[in-house]
């Protein structure tokens, strides 16, 4: 007698094979063209929080991913404006708040204003295109802006959490902060799915050596060192030149006045506003604000032109606002200068330079501090032939940044501390951020070398969940511990981070004893390493030639 067939009577293995076969027949979202209408649920499956995403998108009907992306950007912009209003309300009652709470809120205010700018720019770009494609530079810029939204919001959160007396403010802003993070993540995910295409890996090796800029007679002597760096050509365009000299022979006696003299919101098409800073120790806190764009600053040399300060966390400054020299304005370039924070290791977080300027470059500069020396906060950055000194997390932040031919010197920390060179702060898998260290020298500073090896030094530790750092084609000295990398707190981020090494040399480069974390990799394929070169990681071939800073765009 024939029996009827029931699925639950099938053996387990054939059932699993049948399920796998059916899954293969069902296209994933990545297989569906972005122009094809899909339900909000299908669109949200590609995001980090599908449930929240579905609550944001229009509930009825089907739209394509381009439409969903545009819609989420509008929602994000409205959210950013609402969050800024909430911060401003707290600051309007600052007399009732502690000093630390006010400083943290002022950071949030600045960062919220930047987020509004970034969202206006992103929305304008995607709404003005009549096609479904953007040019590579446009796509990369918008992905950078949307990545920075999350970085700025996280910086606000970190500052409020560090301000012990700001608990009431933290509670009052906790819901809008959380919603903003989720919404910005959704916007980034949908943008990446709709607009970002896989780029072909490029392998080029280009060195750009530009020519002289036009120099007025009173500035020729000061530019001599800069000319030796830039060689001879007229590739670097300059709109105007001013001189800073403490003896009164220049246009200004301090750097801040020279920055203030620059025109606002230039687009770089007319060239850089060049500030020449003569030898001297400048004890001032310098900010290059968002509206001072395409400034170039050339000093008299490392340890000759020195900008110095000592703001720090112990004395009440937020990490974000402890910087001696802070940059926000797009297109900033600095050469031949030293930037210091002299607070010392006992003062904990004390930033020498904070950089959140897109398309910014530092060439032949020195960054000197202890904990948190160089804050590569956000956007796209490049460092060439620079020296970085520090102890704990002394290259940190969430920019897309490449260091090339730099000296990275670990100093002697406080007793009982270990040195960690990097603490990369990527919070979302969709962010195009990370730290790439290429053809650099990782070594001990004289004070650490004289200590006899009692301090453990690590290449980095994961500050945030998706921390990403690559060390490649570099000389790694024996001061680096055999495990290479240090955990932040227990198992946190060990499976979600991306740490990698490729073709390094030196007595500390042996990867045989490295950590066995799921997120750690020894790169064996050069095509994978190409992802972290100047050409691919920061799209440097599109903007670095204009800076006059020499660079190698591919692998060496």
Coordinates of C-alpha atoms in Angstrom, one line a residue:
X1 CA 0.0 0.0 0.0
X2 CA 1.5 3.3 -1.0
X3 CA 2.0 5.9 1.8
X4 CA 1.6 9.6 1.4
X5 CA 4.8 11.6 1.6
X6 CA 5.2 14.0 4.5
X7 CA 8.2 16.5 4.8
X8 CA 8.7 15.6 8.4
X9 CA 9.3 12.0 7.4
X10 CA 12.3 12.9 5.2
X11 CA 15.8 12.1 6.6
X12 CA 17.6 15.1 8.0
X13 CA 20.5 15.3 5.5
X14 CA 18.3 15.4 2.4
X15 CA 16.1 18.0 4.0
X16 CA 19.1 20.2 4.7
X17 CA 20.3 19.7 1.1
X18 CA 16.8 20.7 -0.1
X19 CA 16.8 23.8 2.1
X20 CA 20.2 24.8 0.8
X21 CA 19.0 24.3 -2.8
X22 CA 15.9 26.5 -2.2
X23 CA 18.1 29.2 -0.7
X24 CA 20.3 29.2 -3.8
X25 CA 17.2 29.7 -5.9
X26 CA 16.2 32.7 -3.8
X27 CA 18.2 35.8 -4.8
X28 CA 19.7 37.8 -2.0
X29 CA 19.5 41.6 -2.0
X30 CA 23.1 41.8 -3.2
X31 CA 22.0 40.0 -6.4
X32 CA 19.1 42.4 -7.1
X33 CA 20.0 45.6 -9.0
X34 CA 19.5 48.7 -6.9
X35 CA 17.0 50.0 -9.5
X36 CA 14.6 47.1 -8.8
X37 CA 11.7 47.9 -6.5
X38 CA 11.9 45.9 -3.2
X39 CA 9.9 46.0 0.0
X40 CA 11.1 48.0 3.0
X41 CA 11.8 44.6 4.7
X42 CA 14.0 43.4 1.9
X43 CA 15.9 46.7 1.8
X44 CA 16.4 46.7 5.5
X45 CA 17.9 43.2 5.6
X46 CA 21.2 44.8 4.4
X47 CA 21.4 47.1 7.4
X48 CA 22.9 46.7 10.9
X49 CA 19.4 47.0 12.5
X50 CA 16.7 45.8 10.2
X51 CA 13.9 46.3 12.7
X52 CA 14.8 49.9 13.3
X53 CA 15.3 50.4 9.5
X54 CA 11.7 49.1 8.8
X55 CA 10.3 51.6 11.4
X56 CA 12.0 54.4 9.5
X57 CA 11.2 53.6 5.8
X58 CA 7.7 54.2 4.3
X59 CA 5.6 51.1 5.4
X60 CA 3.6 50.5 2.2
X61 CA 4.6 49.7 -1.3
X62 CA 8.0 48.9 -2.9
X63 CA 10.7 51.4 -3.9
X64 CA 14.1 51.0 -5.3
X65 CA 17.2 51.4 -3.1
X66 CA 18.0 54.8 -4.6
X67 CA 14.7 56.1 -3.4
X68 CA 15.1 54.5 0.1
X69 CA 18.6 55.9 0.3
X70 CA 17.4 59.4 -0.5
X71 CA 14.5 59.1 2.0
X72 CA 16.8 58.0 4.8
X73 CA 19.1 60.9 4.2
X74 CA 16.1 63.3 4.6
X75 CA 15.2 61.6 7.9
X76 CA 18.8 61.8 9.1
X77 CA 19.0 65.5 8.3
X78 CA 15.8 66.2 10.3
X79 CA 17.2 64.1 13.2
X80 CA 20.5 66.0 13.1
X81 CA 18.7 69.3 13.3
X82 CA 16.5 68.1 16.2
X83 CA 19.5 66.8 18.1
X84 CA 21.3 70.2 17.7
X85 CA 18.3 71.9 19.1
X86 CA 18.3 69.6 22.1
X87 CA 22.0 70.3 22.7
X88 CA 21.4 74.1 22.4
X89 CA 18.6 73.9 25.0
X90 CA 21.0 72.4 27.5
X91 CA 23.7 75.0 26.7
X92 CA 21.2 77.8 27.1
X93 CA 21.1 76.7 30.8
X94 CA 24.9 76.3 31.1
X95 CA 25.0 78.2 34.4
X96 CA 23.2 75.2 36.0
X97 CA 25.7 72.7 34.5
X98 CA 29.2 71.7 35.6
X99 CA 32.2 72.9 33.6
X100 CA 32.9 69.4 32.3
X101 CA 29.3 69.0 31.1
X102 CA 29.4 72.3 29.3
X103 CA 32.7 71.4 27.5
X104 CA 31.3 68.0 26.4
X105 CA 28.1 69.7 25.2
X106 CA 30.1 72.3 23.2
X107 CA 31.9 69.4 21.5
X108 CA 28.4 67.9 20.7
X109 CA 27.3 71.2 19.3
X110 CA 30.2 71.5 16.9
X111 CA 29.9 67.9 15.8
X112 CA 26.1 68.2 15.3
X113 CA 26.6 71.3 13.1
X114 CA 29.2 69.4 11.1
X115 CA 26.7 66.5 10.7
X116 CA 24.1 68.9 9.3
X117 CA 26.6 70.2 6.8
X118 CA 27.5 66.7 5.7
X119 CA 23.9 65.6 5.3
X120 CA 23.0 68.7 3.3
X121 CA 25.9 68.0 1.0
X122 CA 25.1 64.3 0.6
X123 CA 21.4 64.9 0.0
X124 CA 22.1 67.6 -2.5
X125 CA 24.4 65.3 -4.5
X126 CA 22.1 62.3 -4.6
X127 CA 19.1 64.4 -5.4
X128 CA 20.7 66.3 -8.2
X129 CA 21.9 63.3 -10.1
X130 CA 19.4 62.2 -12.8
X131 CA 21.1 58.8 -13.3
X132 CA 21.6 55.9 -10.9
X133 CA 25.3 56.2 -10.9
X134 CA 27.8 58.6 -9.3
X135 CA 31.3 59.2 -10.3
X136 CA 33.9 57.4 -8.1
X137 CA 35.1 60.6 -6.4
X138 CA 31.5 61.6 -5.6
X139 CA 30.7 58.2 -4.2
X140 CA 33.9 58.1 -2.1
X141 CA 33.2 61.6 -0.8
X142 CA 29.6 60.8 0.2
X143 CA 30.6 57.5 1.8
X144 CA 33.2 59.5 3.8
X145 CA 30.7 62.1 4.9
X146 CA 28.2 59.4 6.0
X147 CA 30.9 57.5 7.8
X148 CA 31.8 60.8 9.6
X149 CA 28.3 61.2 10.9
X150 CA 28.7 58.1 13.0
X151 CA 32.1 59.2 14.1
X152 CA 30.9 62.6 15.2
X153 CA 28.0 61.2 17.1
X154 CA 30.2 58.6 18.8
X155 CA 32.6 61.4 19.8
X156 CA 29.7 63.2 21.4
X157 CA 28.7 60.1 23.3
X158 CA 32.3 59.5 24.5
X159 CA 32.7 63.0 25.7
X160 CA 29.4 63.0 27.7
X161 CA 30.3 59.6 29.2
X162 CA 33.7 60.9 30.3
X163 CA 32.2 63.9 32.0
X164 CA 31.3 62.3 35.3
X165 CA 29.1 65.2 36.4
X166 CA 27.1 65.2 33.2
X167 CA 24.8 62.2 34.2
X168 CA 21.6 64.3 33.9
X169 CA 22.6 65.5 30.4
X170 CA 23.5 62.0 29.3
X171 CA 20.1 60.7 30.5
X172 CA 18.3 63.5 28.7
X173 CA 20.1 62.9 25.4
X174 CA 20.4 59.2 25.6
X175 CA 17.3 58.5 23.4
X176 CA 18.1 61.0 20.7
X177 CA 21.8 59.9 20.7
X178 CA 20.8 56.3 20.3
X179 CA 18.2 57.0 17.6
X180 CA 20.8 59.2 15.7
X181 CA 23.3 56.4 15.7
X182 CA 20.8 53.9 14.4
X183 CA 19.5 56.2 11.7
X184 CA 22.9 57.3 10.5
X185 CA 23.9 53.6 10.3
X186 CA 20.8 52.9 8.2
X187 CA 21.6 55.8 5.9
X188 CA 25.1 54.6 5.5
X189 CA 24.0 51.0 4.8
X190 CA 21.4 52.0 2.2
X191 CA 23.8 54.4 0.5
X192 CA 26.5 51.7 0.3
X193 CA 24.0 49.2 -1.2
X194 CA 22.5 51.7 -3.7
X195 CA 25.5 53.8 -4.8
X196 CA 28.8 52.2 -3.9
X197 CA 30.2 49.8 -6.5
X198 CA 33.1 47.5 -6.1
X199 CA 36.2 49.3 -7.3
X200 CA 38.8 47.6 -9.4
X201 CA 42.0 47.3 -7.4
X202 CA 44.7 49.5 -8.9
X203 CA 48.4 49.1 -8.6
X204 CA 50.4 52.2 -9.4
X205 CA 53.5 53.7 -8.0
X206 CA 53.5 57.4 -8.5
X207 CA 55.8 60.1 -6.9
X208 CA 54.6 63.6 -7.4
X209 CA 57.2 66.3 -7.0
X210 CA 55.6 69.7 -7.7
X211 CA 57.3 73.0 -8.6
X212 CA 57.8 76.3 -6.9
X213 CA 54.9 78.4 -5.8
X214 CA 55.1 82.1 -6.7
X215 CA 56.9 83.8 -3.7
X216 CA 57.0 87.4 -2.8
X217 CA 60.5 88.8 -2.0
X218 CA 60.0 89.0 1.8
X219 CA 59.2 85.3 2.0
X220 CA 61.9 83.7 -0.2
X221 CA 64.3 82.9 2.7
X222 CA 61.6 81.2 4.8
X223 CA 60.4 79.1 1.9
X224 CA 63.8 77.6 1.3
X225 CA 63.1 74.5 3.4
X226 CA 59.7 74.1 1.8
X227 CA 61.2 74.3 -1.7
X228 CA 63.6 71.6 -0.9
X229 CA 60.7 69.4 0.0
X230 CA 58.6 70.3 -3.0
X231 CA 61.4 70.4 -5.5
X232 CA 60.8 72.6 -8.6
X233 CA 57.6 72.9 -10.7
X234 CA 54.6 75.1 -10.7
X235 CA 52.1 72.4 -10.0
X236 CA 51.1 73.8 -6.6
X237 CA 48.7 76.8 -7.0
X238 CA 48.8 79.6 -4.4
X239 CA 46.3 82.4 -4.1
X240 CA 48.1 84.4 -1.5
X241 CA 51.0 84.2 0.9
X242 CA 51.3 85.6 4.5
X243 CA 54.2 85.3 6.9
X244 CA 54.1 84.6 10.7
X245 CA 57.1 85.7 12.6
X246 CA 57.4 86.4 16.3
X247 CA 59.9 89.2 15.8
X248 CA 57.4 91.3 14.0
X249 CA 59.0 91.1 10.5
X250 CA 56.1 89.2 9.0
X251 CA 52.4 89.9 8.5
X252 CA 51.5 88.4 11.9
X253 CA 53.1 87.4 15.1
X254 CA 50.9 84.4 15.9
X255 CA 49.4 81.6 13.9
X256 CA 45.8 82.1 14.8
X257 CA 45.7 85.7 13.4
X258 CA 47.2 84.3 10.1
X259 CA 44.5 81.6 10.0
X260 CA 41.8 84.3 10.6
X261 CA 43.1 86.3 7.7
X262 CA 42.4 83.6 5.2
X263 CA 39.2 83.9 3.0
X264 CA 36.2 81.8 4.0
X265 CA 34.8 78.8 2.1
X266 CA 37.1 78.8 -0.9
X267 CA 36.9 75.7 -3.1
X268 CA 40.6 75.4 -3.8
X269 CA 40.3 76.2 -7.5
X270 CA 42.3 79.4 -7.1
X271 CA 45.0 77.7 -5.1
X272 CA 46.1 77.5 -1.4
X273 CA 46.2 80.3 1.0
X274 CA 49.8 79.8 2.1
X275 CA 50.9 80.6 5.7
X276 CA 54.6 80.6 6.2
X277 CA 55.5 80.1 9.9
X278 CA 59.1 81.1 10.8
X279 CA 61.2 79.4 13.5
X280 CA 59.9 79.8 17.0
X281 CA 58.0 78.2 19.8
X282 CA 54.3 79.2 19.4
X283 CA 52.5 78.7 22.7
X284 CA 48.9 78.8 21.4
X285 CA 45.9 76.7 20.7
X286 CA 45.2 76.8 17.0
X287 CA 41.9 75.8 15.3
X288 CA 41.5 75.6 11.5
X289 CA 37.6 75.9 11.4
X290 CA 35.3 74.4 8.9
X291 CA 35.1 77.5 6.8
X292 CA 38.8 78.0 6.4
X293 CA 39.4 75.6 3.5
X294 CA 42.5 74.9 1.5
X295 CA 45.1 76.4 3.8
X296 CA 48.7 75.4 3.4
X297 CA 51.1 76.0 6.3
X298 CA 54.9 75.6 6.0
X299 CA 57.3 76.0 8.9
X300 CA 61.0 76.3 9.2
X301 CA 61.5 72.6 10.0
X302 CA 60.9 70.0 12.6
X303 CA 62.0 71.3 16.0
X304 CA 62.3 74.8 14.5
X305 CA 58.7 75.8 14.1
X306 CA 57.0 74.4 17.2
X307 CA 53.3 74.7 18.2
X308 CA 52.9 73.7 21.8
X309 CA 50.3 73.4 24.5
X310 CA 49.3 71.2 27.5
X311 CA 45.5 70.9 27.7
X312 CA 44.6 67.4 29.0
X313 CA 41.8 65.3 30.4
X314 CA 42.9 65.4 34.1
X315 CA 42.7 69.2 34.0
X316 CA 39.1 69.1 32.8
X317 CA 39.4 69.2 29.0
X318 CA 37.6 66.6 26.8
X319 CA 39.9 64.5 24.8
X320 CA 38.4 66.0 21.6
X321 CA 39.1 69.6 22.8
X322 CA 42.4 69.0 24.4
X323 CA 44.2 69.4 21.1
X324 CA 47.0 71.9 20.7
X325 CA 46.3 72.1 17.0
X326 CA 42.9 71.2 15.6
X327 CA 41.9 71.0 11.9
X328 CA 38.4 70.9 10.4
X329 CA 38.6 72.9 7.2
X330 CA 38.9 70.8 4.1
X331 CA 42.1 70.6 2.1
X332 CA 44.5 71.5 4.9
X333 CA 48.2 70.8 4.3
X334 CA 51.1 71.3 6.8
X335 CA 54.8 70.9 6.2
X336 CA 58.0 71.3 8.3
X337 CA 56.4 71.8 11.7
X338 CA 56.4 70.2 15.2
X339 CA 53.1 69.9 17.1
X340 CA 53.3 69.1 20.9
X341 CA 51.2 68.4 23.9
X342 CA 53.5 68.6 26.9
X343 CA 51.0 67.5 29.6
X344 CA 53.0 64.4 30.2
X345 CA 51.9 60.7 30.8
X346 CA 50.3 61.4 34.2
X347 CA 47.7 63.7 32.7
X348 CA 46.3 60.9 30.5
X349 CA 44.5 61.9 27.3
X350 CA 46.3 65.0 25.9
X351 CA 46.1 65.5 22.1
X352 CA 48.8 67.3 20.1
X353 CA 46.9 67.3 16.8
X354 CA 43.2 66.5 16.1
X355 CA 42.4 66.2 12.4
X356 CA 38.9 66.0 11.0
X357 CA 39.7 67.7 7.7
X358 CA 38.9 65.9 4.5
X359 CA 41.6 65.7 1.9
X360 CA 44.3 66.8 4.4
X361 CA 48.0 66.0 4.4
X362 CA 50.9 66.4 6.8
X363 CA 54.4 66.2 5.3
X364 CA 57.7 66.2 7.3
X365 CA 56.0 67.1 10.6
X366 CA 56.5 65.8 14.1
X367 CA 53.7 65.0 16.6
X368 CA 54.9 64.8 20.2
X369 CA 52.8 63.7 23.2
X370 CA 52.2 60.7 25.4
X371 CA 48.6 59.3 25.6
X372 CA 46.4 60.1 22.5
X373 CA 49.1 62.2 20.7
X374 CA 47.6 62.2 17.2
X375 CA 43.8 62.1 16.9
X376 CA 43.0 61.1 13.3
X377 CA 39.4 61.9 14.0
X378 CA 37.5 61.5 10.7
X379 CA 37.5 62.0 6.9
X380 CA 40.4 61.2 4.5
X381 CA 44.0 61.9 5.6
X382 CA 47.6 61.3 4.5
X383 CA 50.9 61.6 6.5
X384 CA 54.3 61.4 4.8
X385 CA 57.8 61.4 6.3
X386 CA 56.4 62.4 9.7
X387 CA 57.5 61.4 13.3
X388 CA 54.9 60.4 15.8
X389 CA 55.8 60.0 19.5
X390 CA 53.6 58.6 22.3
X391 CA 52.7 55.9 24.7
X392 CA 49.0 54.8 25.0
X393 CA 46.8 54.8 22.0
X394 CA 48.9 57.5 20.5
X395 CA 47.5 57.2 16.9
X396 CA 43.8 56.9 17.4
X397 CA 40.5 58.0 15.8
X398 CA 38.2 56.9 12.9
X399 CA 39.6 58.5 9.8
X400 CA 40.5 56.8 6.5
X401 CA 44.2 57.5 6.9
X402 CA 47.5 56.3 5.4
X403 CA 50.9 56.8 7.0
X404 CA 53.8 56.5 4.6
X405 CA 57.5 56.5 5.4
X406 CA 56.8 57.8 8.9
X407 CA 58.7 57.1 12.1
X408 CA 56.5 55.8 14.9
X409 CA 58.3 56.1 18.2
X410 CA 57.0 54.6 21.5
X411 CA 58.0 56.5 24.6
X412 CA 58.4 55.5 28.2
X413 CA 54.9 55.4 29.8
X414 CA 54.0 55.5 33.5
X415 CA 55.0 52.6 35.6
X416 CA 52.8 49.6 35.0
X417 CA 51.5 50.8 31.6
X418 CA 51.9 49.1 28.3
X419 CA 52.3 51.0 25.0
X420 CA 49.6 50.7 22.4
X421 CA 50.5 52.4 19.1
X422 CA 47.0 52.5 17.5
X423 CA 43.4 52.5 18.8
X424 CA 41.2 52.7 15.7
X425 CA 37.6 53.7 16.3
X426 CA 35.4 52.2 13.5
X427 CA 31.9 51.6 14.9
X428 CA 30.0 50.4 11.9
X429 CA 31.0 47.8 9.2
X430 CA 29.8 50.2 6.5
X431 CA 32.3 52.9 7.3
X432 CA 35.2 53.3 4.8
X433 CA 37.6 54.1 7.7
X434 CA 40.7 52.6 9.1
X435 CA 44.4 53.1 9.7
X436 CA 47.0 52.0 7.1
X437 CA 50.6 52.1 8.1
X438 CA 52.9 51.5 5.0
X439 CA 56.7 51.6 4.7
X440 CA 57.0 53.1 8.2
X441 CA 59.6 52.5 10.9
X442 CA 58.1 51.3 14.3
X443 CA 60.8 51.8 16.9
X444 CA 61.5 52.9 20.5
X445 CA 62.1 56.5 21.4
X446 CA 65.4 57.2 23.3
X447 CA 63.7 57.1 26.7
X448 CA 62.1 53.8 26.1
X449 CA 65.2 52.3 24.5
X450 CA 67.2 53.3 27.6
X451 CA 64.7 51.6 29.9
X452 CA 65.9 48.1 29.0
X453 CA 62.8 46.5 27.7
X454 CA 60.5 46.5 30.8
X455 CA 57.6 48.0 28.9
X456 CA 55.4 45.9 26.6
X457 CA 54.5 47.6 23.3
X458 CA 51.7 46.5 21.0
X459 CA 50.7 47.5 17.5
X460 CA 47.2 48.4 18.6
X461 CA 44.0 47.5 20.5
X462 CA 40.4 47.8 19.4
X463 CA 38.9 51.0 20.7
X464 CA 35.6 50.3 19.0
X465 CA 33.7 47.2 17.7
X466 CA 34.9 47.3 14.0
X467 CA 38.4 48.6 14.6
X468 CA 40.5 48.3 11.4
X469 CA 44.3 48.7 11.2
X470 CA 46.8 47.3 8.7
X471 CA 50.6 47.4 9.1
X472 CA 52.4 46.6 5.8
X473 CA 55.8 46.8 4.2
X474 CA 57.1 48.4 7.4
X475 CA 60.1 47.9 9.7
X476 CA 58.8 46.6 13.0
X477 CA 61.5 46.8 15.8
X478 CA 61.9 44.2 18.5
X479 CA 60.1 46.4 21.0
X480 CA 56.8 45.1 19.7
X481 CA 55.6 42.1 21.8
X482 CA 55.4 38.8 20.1
X483 CA 51.6 38.7 20.2
X484 CA 51.5 42.0 18.3
X485 CA 48.1 43.2 19.4
X486 CA 46.4 43.8 22.7
X487 CA 42.7 43.3 23.7
X488 CA 40.7 46.3 24.8
X489 CA 38.5 44.5 27.3
X490 CA 38.1 40.8 27.4
X491 CA 36.6 39.4 24.2
X492 CA 35.3 42.8 23.0
X493 CA 35.6 43.2 19.2
X494 CA 38.0 40.3 18.7
X495 CA 35.8 38.7 16.1
X496 CA 34.5 42.0 14.4
X497 CA 37.8 43.9 14.2
X498 CA 40.1 43.7 11.1
X499 CA 43.8 43.8 12.0
X500 CA 46.3 42.7 9.4
X501 CA 50.0 42.6 8.6
X502 CA 51.7 42.3 5.2
X503 CA 55.3 41.9 4.2
X504 CA 56.9 43.6 7.2
X505 CA 60.5 43.3 8.3
X506 CA 62.5 43.8 11.4
X507 CA 63.0 41.8 14.6
X508 CA 59.4 42.5 15.8
X509 CA 57.7 41.5 12.5
X510 CA 57.5 37.7 13.0
X511 CA 53.9 36.8 12.9
X512 CA 54.4 33.2 14.2
X513 CA 53.4 34.2 17.8
X514 CA 50.7 36.7 17.0
X515 CA 47.2 36.6 18.5
X516 CA 44.7 34.0 17.3
X517 CA 41.7 36.3 17.2
X518 CA 39.1 35.7 14.4
X519 CA 39.6 39.3 13.2
X520 CA 43.4 39.1 12.9
X521 CA 44.9 38.3 9.5
X522 CA 48.3 37.8 8.0
X523 CA 47.8 39.0 4.4
X524 CA 49.4 36.7 1.9
X525 CA 47.8 38.0 -1.3
X526 CA 49.1 41.4 -2.6
X527 CA 45.7 42.1 -4.1
X528 CA 44.2 42.2 -0.6
X529 CA 47.0 44.5 0.5
X530 CA 46.2 46.9 -2.4
X531 CA 42.9 47.7 -0.7
X532 CA 44.9 49.7 1.9
X533 CA 47.1 51.7 -0.4
X534 CA 46.8 55.4 -1.2
X535 CA 45.1 54.8 -4.5
X536 CA 42.4 52.6 -3.1
X537 CA 41.9 53.5 0.5
X538 CA 41.8 57.3 0.4
X539 CA 41.4 57.7 -3.4
X540 CA 44.7 59.7 -3.2
X541 CA 45.4 60.0 -6.9
X542 CA 42.4 62.3 -7.2
X543 CA 43.6 64.9 -4.6
X544 CA 47.2 64.4 -3.4
X545 CA 48.9 65.7 -6.5
X546 CA 47.3 69.1 -5.8
X547 CA 48.9 69.3 -2.4
X548 CA 52.4 68.9 -3.7
X549 CA 53.1 66.2 -1.1
X550 CA 55.1 63.3 -2.7
X551 CA 53.5 59.8 -2.3
X552 CA 53.6 56.3 -3.6
X553 CA 50.1 55.3 -4.6
X554 CA 50.4 51.5 -4.7
X555 CA 52.5 48.8 -3.1
X556 CA 56.2 49.3 -2.9

